[in-house]
Every structure is written in structure tokens, then in C-alpha cells.
C-alpha positions as a printed Julia matrix, in Angstrom:
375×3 Matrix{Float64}:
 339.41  57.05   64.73
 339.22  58.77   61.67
 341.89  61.23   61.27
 340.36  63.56   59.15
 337.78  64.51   61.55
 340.22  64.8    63.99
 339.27  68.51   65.89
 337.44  69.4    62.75
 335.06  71.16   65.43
 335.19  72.07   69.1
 336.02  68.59   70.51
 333.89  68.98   74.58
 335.55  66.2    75.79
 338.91  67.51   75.01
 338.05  70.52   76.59
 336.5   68.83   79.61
 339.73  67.06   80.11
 341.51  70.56   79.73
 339.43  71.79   82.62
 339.61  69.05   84.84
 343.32  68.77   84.67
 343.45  72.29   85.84
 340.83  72.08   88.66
 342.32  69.17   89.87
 345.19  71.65   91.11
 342.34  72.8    94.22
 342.49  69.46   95.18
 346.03  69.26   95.55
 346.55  72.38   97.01
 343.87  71.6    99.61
 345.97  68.42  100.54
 349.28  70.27  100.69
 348.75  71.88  104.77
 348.95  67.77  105.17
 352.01  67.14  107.17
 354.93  65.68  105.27
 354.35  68.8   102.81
 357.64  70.97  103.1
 357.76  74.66  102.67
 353.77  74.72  102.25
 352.22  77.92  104.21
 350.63  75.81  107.16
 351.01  72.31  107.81
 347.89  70.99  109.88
 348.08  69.47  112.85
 346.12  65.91  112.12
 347.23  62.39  111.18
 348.16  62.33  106.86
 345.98  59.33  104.87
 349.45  57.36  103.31
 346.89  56.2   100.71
 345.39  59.62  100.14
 348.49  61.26   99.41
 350.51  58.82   97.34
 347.06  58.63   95.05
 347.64  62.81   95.05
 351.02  61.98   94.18
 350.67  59.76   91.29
 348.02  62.17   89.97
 350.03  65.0    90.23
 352.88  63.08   87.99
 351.14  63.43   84.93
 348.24  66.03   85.76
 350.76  69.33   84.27
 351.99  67.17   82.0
 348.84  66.06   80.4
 347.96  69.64   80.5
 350.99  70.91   78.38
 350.35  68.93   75.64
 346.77  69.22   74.97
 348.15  72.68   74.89
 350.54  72.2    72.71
 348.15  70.38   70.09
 345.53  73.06   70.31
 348.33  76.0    69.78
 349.22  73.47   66.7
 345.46  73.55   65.58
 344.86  77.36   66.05
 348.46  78.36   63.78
 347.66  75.74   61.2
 344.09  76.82   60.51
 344.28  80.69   61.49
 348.22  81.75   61.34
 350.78  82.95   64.0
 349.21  86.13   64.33
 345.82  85.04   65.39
 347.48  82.73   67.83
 349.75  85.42   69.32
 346.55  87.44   69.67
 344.45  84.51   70.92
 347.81  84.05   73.84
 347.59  87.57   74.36
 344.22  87.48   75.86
 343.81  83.86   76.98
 347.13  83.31   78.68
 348.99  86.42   79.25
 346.7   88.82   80.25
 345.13  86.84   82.82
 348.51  86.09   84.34
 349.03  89.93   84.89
 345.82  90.12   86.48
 346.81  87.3    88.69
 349.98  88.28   89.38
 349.46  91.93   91.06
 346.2   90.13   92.84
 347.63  87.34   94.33
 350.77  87.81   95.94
 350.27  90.65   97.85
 347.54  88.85   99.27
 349.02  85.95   99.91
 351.39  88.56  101.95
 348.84  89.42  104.03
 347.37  85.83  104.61
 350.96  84.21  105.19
 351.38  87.39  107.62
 347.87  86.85  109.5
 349.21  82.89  110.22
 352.6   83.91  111.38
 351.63  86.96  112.94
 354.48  89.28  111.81
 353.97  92.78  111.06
 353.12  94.15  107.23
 355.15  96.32  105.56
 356.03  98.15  102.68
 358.96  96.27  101.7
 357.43  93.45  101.94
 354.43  94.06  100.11
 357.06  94.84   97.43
 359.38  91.67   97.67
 355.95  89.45   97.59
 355.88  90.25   93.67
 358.82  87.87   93.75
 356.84  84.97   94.23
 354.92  83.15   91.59
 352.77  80.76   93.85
 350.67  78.82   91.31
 351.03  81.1    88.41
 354.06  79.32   87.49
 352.53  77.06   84.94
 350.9   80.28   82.93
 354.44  82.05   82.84
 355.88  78.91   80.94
 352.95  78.52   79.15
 353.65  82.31   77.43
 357.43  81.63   76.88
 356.15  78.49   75.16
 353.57  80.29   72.91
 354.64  83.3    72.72
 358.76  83.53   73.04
 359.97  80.55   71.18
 359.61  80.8    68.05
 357.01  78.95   65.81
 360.15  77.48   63.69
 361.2   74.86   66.23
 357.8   73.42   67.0
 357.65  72.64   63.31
 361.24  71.29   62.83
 360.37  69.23   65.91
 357.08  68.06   64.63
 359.36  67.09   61.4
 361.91  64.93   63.58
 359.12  63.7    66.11
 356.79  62.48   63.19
 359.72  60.17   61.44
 359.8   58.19   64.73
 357.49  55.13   65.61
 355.16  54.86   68.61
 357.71  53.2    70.81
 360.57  55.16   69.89
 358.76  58.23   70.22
 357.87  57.78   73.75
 361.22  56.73   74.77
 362.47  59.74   73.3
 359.94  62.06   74.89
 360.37  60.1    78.0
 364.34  60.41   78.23
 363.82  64.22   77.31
 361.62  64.84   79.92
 363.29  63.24   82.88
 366.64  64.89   81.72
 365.14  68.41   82.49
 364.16  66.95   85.61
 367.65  66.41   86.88
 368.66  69.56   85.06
 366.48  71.24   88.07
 368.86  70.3    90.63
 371.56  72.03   89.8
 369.46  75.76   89.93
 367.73  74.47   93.51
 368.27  77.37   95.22
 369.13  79.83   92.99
 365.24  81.37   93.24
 361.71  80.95   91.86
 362.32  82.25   88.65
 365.6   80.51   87.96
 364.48  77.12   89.19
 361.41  77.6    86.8
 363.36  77.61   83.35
 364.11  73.58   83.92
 360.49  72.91   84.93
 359.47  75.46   81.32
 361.97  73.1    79.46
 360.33  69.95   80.98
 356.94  70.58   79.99
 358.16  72.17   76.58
 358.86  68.27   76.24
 354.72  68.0    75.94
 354.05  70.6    74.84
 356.17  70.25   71.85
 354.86  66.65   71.75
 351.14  67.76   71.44
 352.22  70.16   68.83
 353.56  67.4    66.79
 350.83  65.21   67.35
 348.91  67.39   65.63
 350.95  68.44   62.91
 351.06  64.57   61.8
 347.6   63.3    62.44
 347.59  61.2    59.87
 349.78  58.98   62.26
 347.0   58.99   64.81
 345.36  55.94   63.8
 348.15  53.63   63.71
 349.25  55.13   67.31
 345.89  54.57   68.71
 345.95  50.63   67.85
 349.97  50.53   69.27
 350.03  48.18   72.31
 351.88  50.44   74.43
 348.86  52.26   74.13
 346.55  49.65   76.13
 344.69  50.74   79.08
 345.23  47.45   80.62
 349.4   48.41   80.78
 348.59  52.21   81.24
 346.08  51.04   84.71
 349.29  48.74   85.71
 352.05  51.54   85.22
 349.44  54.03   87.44
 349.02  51.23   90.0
 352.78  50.78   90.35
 352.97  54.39   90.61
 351.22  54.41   93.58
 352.58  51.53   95.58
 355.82  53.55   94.57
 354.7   56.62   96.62
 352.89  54.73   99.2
 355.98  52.74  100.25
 358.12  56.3   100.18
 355.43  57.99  102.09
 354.99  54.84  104.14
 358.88  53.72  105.32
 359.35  57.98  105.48
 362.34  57.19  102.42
 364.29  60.8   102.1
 367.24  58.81  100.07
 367.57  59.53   96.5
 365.31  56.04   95.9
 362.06  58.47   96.7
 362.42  59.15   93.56
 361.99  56.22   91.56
 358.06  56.42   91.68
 358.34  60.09   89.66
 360.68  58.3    87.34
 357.86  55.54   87.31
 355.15  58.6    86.75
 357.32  60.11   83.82
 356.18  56.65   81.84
 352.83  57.3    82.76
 352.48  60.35   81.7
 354.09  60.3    78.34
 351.62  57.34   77.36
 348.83  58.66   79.19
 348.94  61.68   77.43
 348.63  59.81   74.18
 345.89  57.57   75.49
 343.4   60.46   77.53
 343.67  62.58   73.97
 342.5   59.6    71.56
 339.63  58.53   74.6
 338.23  62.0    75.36
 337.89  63.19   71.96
 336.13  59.96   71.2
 333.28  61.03   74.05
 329.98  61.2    73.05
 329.72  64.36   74.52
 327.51  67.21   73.41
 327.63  70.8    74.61
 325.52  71.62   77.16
 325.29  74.79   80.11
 326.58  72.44   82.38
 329.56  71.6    80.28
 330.39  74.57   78.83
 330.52  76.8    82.31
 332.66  74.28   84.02
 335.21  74.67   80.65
 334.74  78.4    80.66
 335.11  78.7    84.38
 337.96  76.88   85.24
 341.09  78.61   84.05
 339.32  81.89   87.03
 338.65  79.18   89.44
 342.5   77.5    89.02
 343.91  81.51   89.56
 341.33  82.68   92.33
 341.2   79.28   94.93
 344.49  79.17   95.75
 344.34  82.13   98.99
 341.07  80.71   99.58
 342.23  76.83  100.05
 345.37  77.92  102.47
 343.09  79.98  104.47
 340.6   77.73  105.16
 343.51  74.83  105.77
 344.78  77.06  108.49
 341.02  78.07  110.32
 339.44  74.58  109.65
 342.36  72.77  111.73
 341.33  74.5   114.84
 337.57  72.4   114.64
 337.6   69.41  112.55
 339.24  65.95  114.43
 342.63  65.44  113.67
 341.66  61.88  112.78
 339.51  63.13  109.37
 342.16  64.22  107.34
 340.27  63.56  104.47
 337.33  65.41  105.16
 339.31  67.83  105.75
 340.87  68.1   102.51
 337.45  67.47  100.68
 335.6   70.36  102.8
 338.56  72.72  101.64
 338.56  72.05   97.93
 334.88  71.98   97.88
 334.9   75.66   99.81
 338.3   76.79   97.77
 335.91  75.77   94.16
 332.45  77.28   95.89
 334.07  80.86   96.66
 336.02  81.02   92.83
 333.02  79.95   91.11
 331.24  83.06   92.67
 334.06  84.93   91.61
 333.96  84.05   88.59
 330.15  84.49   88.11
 331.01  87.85   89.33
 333.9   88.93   86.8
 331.89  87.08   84.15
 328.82  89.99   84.77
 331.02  92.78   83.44
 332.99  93.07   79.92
 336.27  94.7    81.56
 337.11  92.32   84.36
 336.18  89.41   81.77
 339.11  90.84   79.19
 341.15  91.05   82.51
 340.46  87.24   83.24
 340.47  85.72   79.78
 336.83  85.26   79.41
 334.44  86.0    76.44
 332.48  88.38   77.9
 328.69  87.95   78.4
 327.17  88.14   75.0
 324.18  91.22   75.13
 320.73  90.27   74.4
 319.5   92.05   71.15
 316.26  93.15   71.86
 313.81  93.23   68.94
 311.93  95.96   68.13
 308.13  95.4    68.47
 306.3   94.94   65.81
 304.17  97.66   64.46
 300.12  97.62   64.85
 298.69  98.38   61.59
């Protein structure tokens, strides 16, 4: 790899990873009305795939986490080569605003959806109270504390302390960081959505911080990239273990405390995985292409807009399909949850205002040339 060239340009395959890190989140939402889910908005009524859902599982270990700290190294890329104040600006529109959007769309609908399944009555009040949820916008409300509350100061005196460490002791580090804000979540459980969040925003400030520094010392990257923690072979064998880990808890129906020793398993994986899916995708010999680039542009609208549409079709679906094709089932939801937000999006993306309101780049206008002149 040579680290100059490292993000000199926009890097596809970085992106494409970006975007299917964040779709992946229909999938899992689609599998959530499986039974065995707890406090999901319906749980079907059909026999769970053990295999299916420890795979979800051990996806779903690293898939945020992953996610974090390619943010992280693009926020690092974007201050370094245009200043804090473009990247403020660039948050501003990218992250924030489409979380407002989201957030006085979604939960009063999800009101009305969760009220349709339960059949109580609507109210007032309780359109009011359902602004106290934060469904799946969580991840964009840490993602502005990280970029836009804390200050630029300690992602550089991290990068400073990160960057003195080798491979091995950086992961450890990262890795002992990480699962101590897990715990730390324990002691708010309870206490509310917005409470229980700051451990989970300190958690993936872990990565995020990590990407950050990852970029600040690139010139590092090369001797990472040949470190034998690093080798897919181990990486595959830590993922596999993951599994069995969740299969055996799903499996034996564990509820001790030892259910969780395949997340403590998946917080290895996804500190070195991290590492490993940056250094492979932006290696892709991947050009830009329509294909490519709606599927980048598209997905941050389709991640915000599926979610109603996957628990709504979990709950009228169950009525129809066998109990026995839980998978199908699943597979027919995200497929229908992506299908209705991609028209959505192709909708929003027609006019300039709901584009700023979303995060897009609006729809560039054709210039029309003025005909040329008969002499």
C-alpha cells in the first residue's frame, strides 16, 4: 500500500463499505420480529433459524463499529485537508440535519404503527411522549456529539498517544477501551433511551477516535497492513468462533452472564476487522459507476426511511407466509423495507429542498445551450 496515495481521491470502495455497513441495518431489523428478540415491536409467530440469527449476531458485533471508524478517518481527512469549519459545515448538512428530519418523521409514526398492532387508542399525549424515543436514529445522535460537540483537541492528542503504540498494543488498548464502556452500560440500564445512549456514544467514540488516528498517522499504515494480527486467515477464525459463540447461546437458550462471552469474542473482531476491511476495500479496483455511486448516495435515506416499513410488513406478512420459512420471511421484508426507501429516496432526490432536508446533493440542473445561430 502506498501511504501517500492513501485517500488522495474519493476511495469507491471505501465508500461502498460505508454504505453497506449501514444497509445492512434493514437486514437486521427485518430479523428482529424473530422470536427470542425482546422488547422488539412484534415478535412473529414462526420457528427462529439458530444459524440465521447467531450469523446476524456476529455481524451485528462489528457492523456499528466498523462504521464509526471509517467515520472517524474520513472526519480526520476532511479537517486535515479543509479545516474545522468546513467539517462543522459538512456535519451540519450530512449528519445533523438529516437527523432532525428523521426525528419529527419517524416517531410519531412509529406511534401510529405500534398503535395499529396493539390496537390502543391515539392520542395527543402520546403523540407527544413518542419524541422520546430514538428508534434507529441513535447512531446519528452520537455521531453529532462525536463531530460536532467534542472538541477537535482530543482527537488529535489521541491520535498523538494512539500513534506511539505498536499494532498489537494498539488493539489491545482499543479493545480493553471498548469493552469497558460496554459494562459501563449496565449501570444506566434503565435509566432511559437517552441516558443509556451516552455509554454506547463513548463505546463507539473508541472507533471513531481510532479511525481518526489512523489517519492522522498514515505513514504507519504500511507496516500495520503486513502485522500478523492482521491476517485474514486469524480474522475468518475469530468470526467463525464468533458464531459458534452465539449459536450455542441461542442454541442451549443461555440467559447467564456466559451469553456474553461471544460479544466479548466480537469486540476482537471488530477492532481488527476494522483495520483489515479499511486496508482491503480501499485496495478495490473499483471505478465509479451509476450503479455504484446511487447505492453510496442512497443509503444513508434508505437506513432512516425502512425502518416503519420493515416492522410493518413483519407484523402483516406473519399472517400468510408458513411459520416454517423464517428466512424467507426475513429476506421478503428487507427486500420490501429497501424497495419502498429506494423510491423514497428517488422521490426526495427530485426536489432541491427535501434533498437539503435528507443530506443529499441535490440533482445537479442541466445547462441547456443556447442554439447556435444560422448565419
Amino acid at each position: 500500500m502506498n501511504t501517500q496515495s492513501f485517500l488522495s481521491g474519493r476511495n469507491i470502495g471505501l465508500d461502498l463499505l460505508r454504505a453497506g455497513l449501514i444497509l445492512e441495518g434493514v437486514l437486521l431489523h427485518a430479523s428482529r420480529s424473530l422470536p427470542g428478540e425482546n422488547g422488539w415491536y412484534y415478535v412473529a409467530q414462526r420457528d427462529p433459524s439458530e444459524l440465521f440469527t447467531a450469523f446476524l449476531s456476529m455481524f451485528h458485533t462489528f457492523r456499528m463499529e466498523v462504521f464509526f471508524f471509517l467515520s472517524g478517518m474520513f472526519a480526520a481527512l476532511i479537517v486535515l485537508r479543509k479545516g474545522q469549519k468546513i467539517f462543522l459545515e459538512n456535519r451540519r448538512k450530512r449528519v445533523l440535519t438529516p437527523l432532525i428530519t428523521a426525528w419529527l418523521l419517524i416517531p410519531p409514526l412509529m406511534y401510529v404503527i405500534a398503535g395499529q398492532m396493539k390496537g390502543t387508542p391515539l392520542s395527543l399525549t402520546g403523540w407527544l411522549h413518542s419524541y422520546l424515543w430514538m428508534h434507529h436514529l441513535w447512531f446519528l445522535v452520537s455521531l453529532s456529539v462525536m463531530s460536532m460537540v467534542i472538541p477537535g483537541r482530543f482527537y488529535q492528542l489521541a491520535s498523538r498517544q494512539l500513534g506511539k503504540l505498536s499494532l498489537p498494543m494498539l488493539l489491545a488498548t482499543l479493545i480493553l477501551l471498548a469493552n469497558a464502556c460496554f459494562f459501563l452500560k449496565f449501570l444506566v440500564k434503565g435509566q432511559g433511551e437517552f441516558i443509556e445512549l451516552i455509554p454506547v456514544t463513548a463505546r463507539f467514540l473508541v472507533y471513531y477516535a481510532a479511525g481518526y488516528a489512523l489517519y492522522v498517522n498514515r505513514e504507519k499504515i504500511v507496516a500495520y497492513a503486513d502485522c500478523w494480527l492482521l491476517n485474514k486467515w486469524l480474522i475468518a477464525a475469530i468470526a467463525l468462533a464468533t458464531w459458534l459463540g452465539f449459536y450455542v447461546v441461542a442454541h442451549q437458550h443461555i440467559a447467564s452472564a456466559v451469553k456474553y462471552l461471544p460479544v466479548l469474542m466480537g469486540s476482537v473482531l471488530s477492532v481488527v476487522l476494522s483495520y483489515w476491511l479499511v486496508f482491503t476495500f480501499e485496495r478495490l479496483p473499483l471505478k465509479e459507476n451509476r450503479l455504484l455511486t446511487g447505492v453510496v448516495d442512497s443509503a444513508l435515506v434508505i437506513y432512516l426511511l425502512h425502518y416503519p416499513v420493515v416492522i410493518t410488513f413483519s407484523w402483516l406478512m406473519d399472517v400468510w407466509l408458513p411459520a416454517n420459512l423464517s428466512i424467507i420471511y426475513v429476506l421478503i421484508n428487507c427486500a420490501i423495507g429497501i424497495a419502498v426507501s429506494t423510491l423514497c429516496y428517488w422521490l426526495i432526490k427530485r426536489s432541491r429542498f427535501t434533498s437539503m432536508l435528507f443530506g443529499l446533493k441535490p440533482k445537479a440542473k442541466k445547462v441547456v445551450m443556447p442554439a447556435e445561430v444560422s448565419l
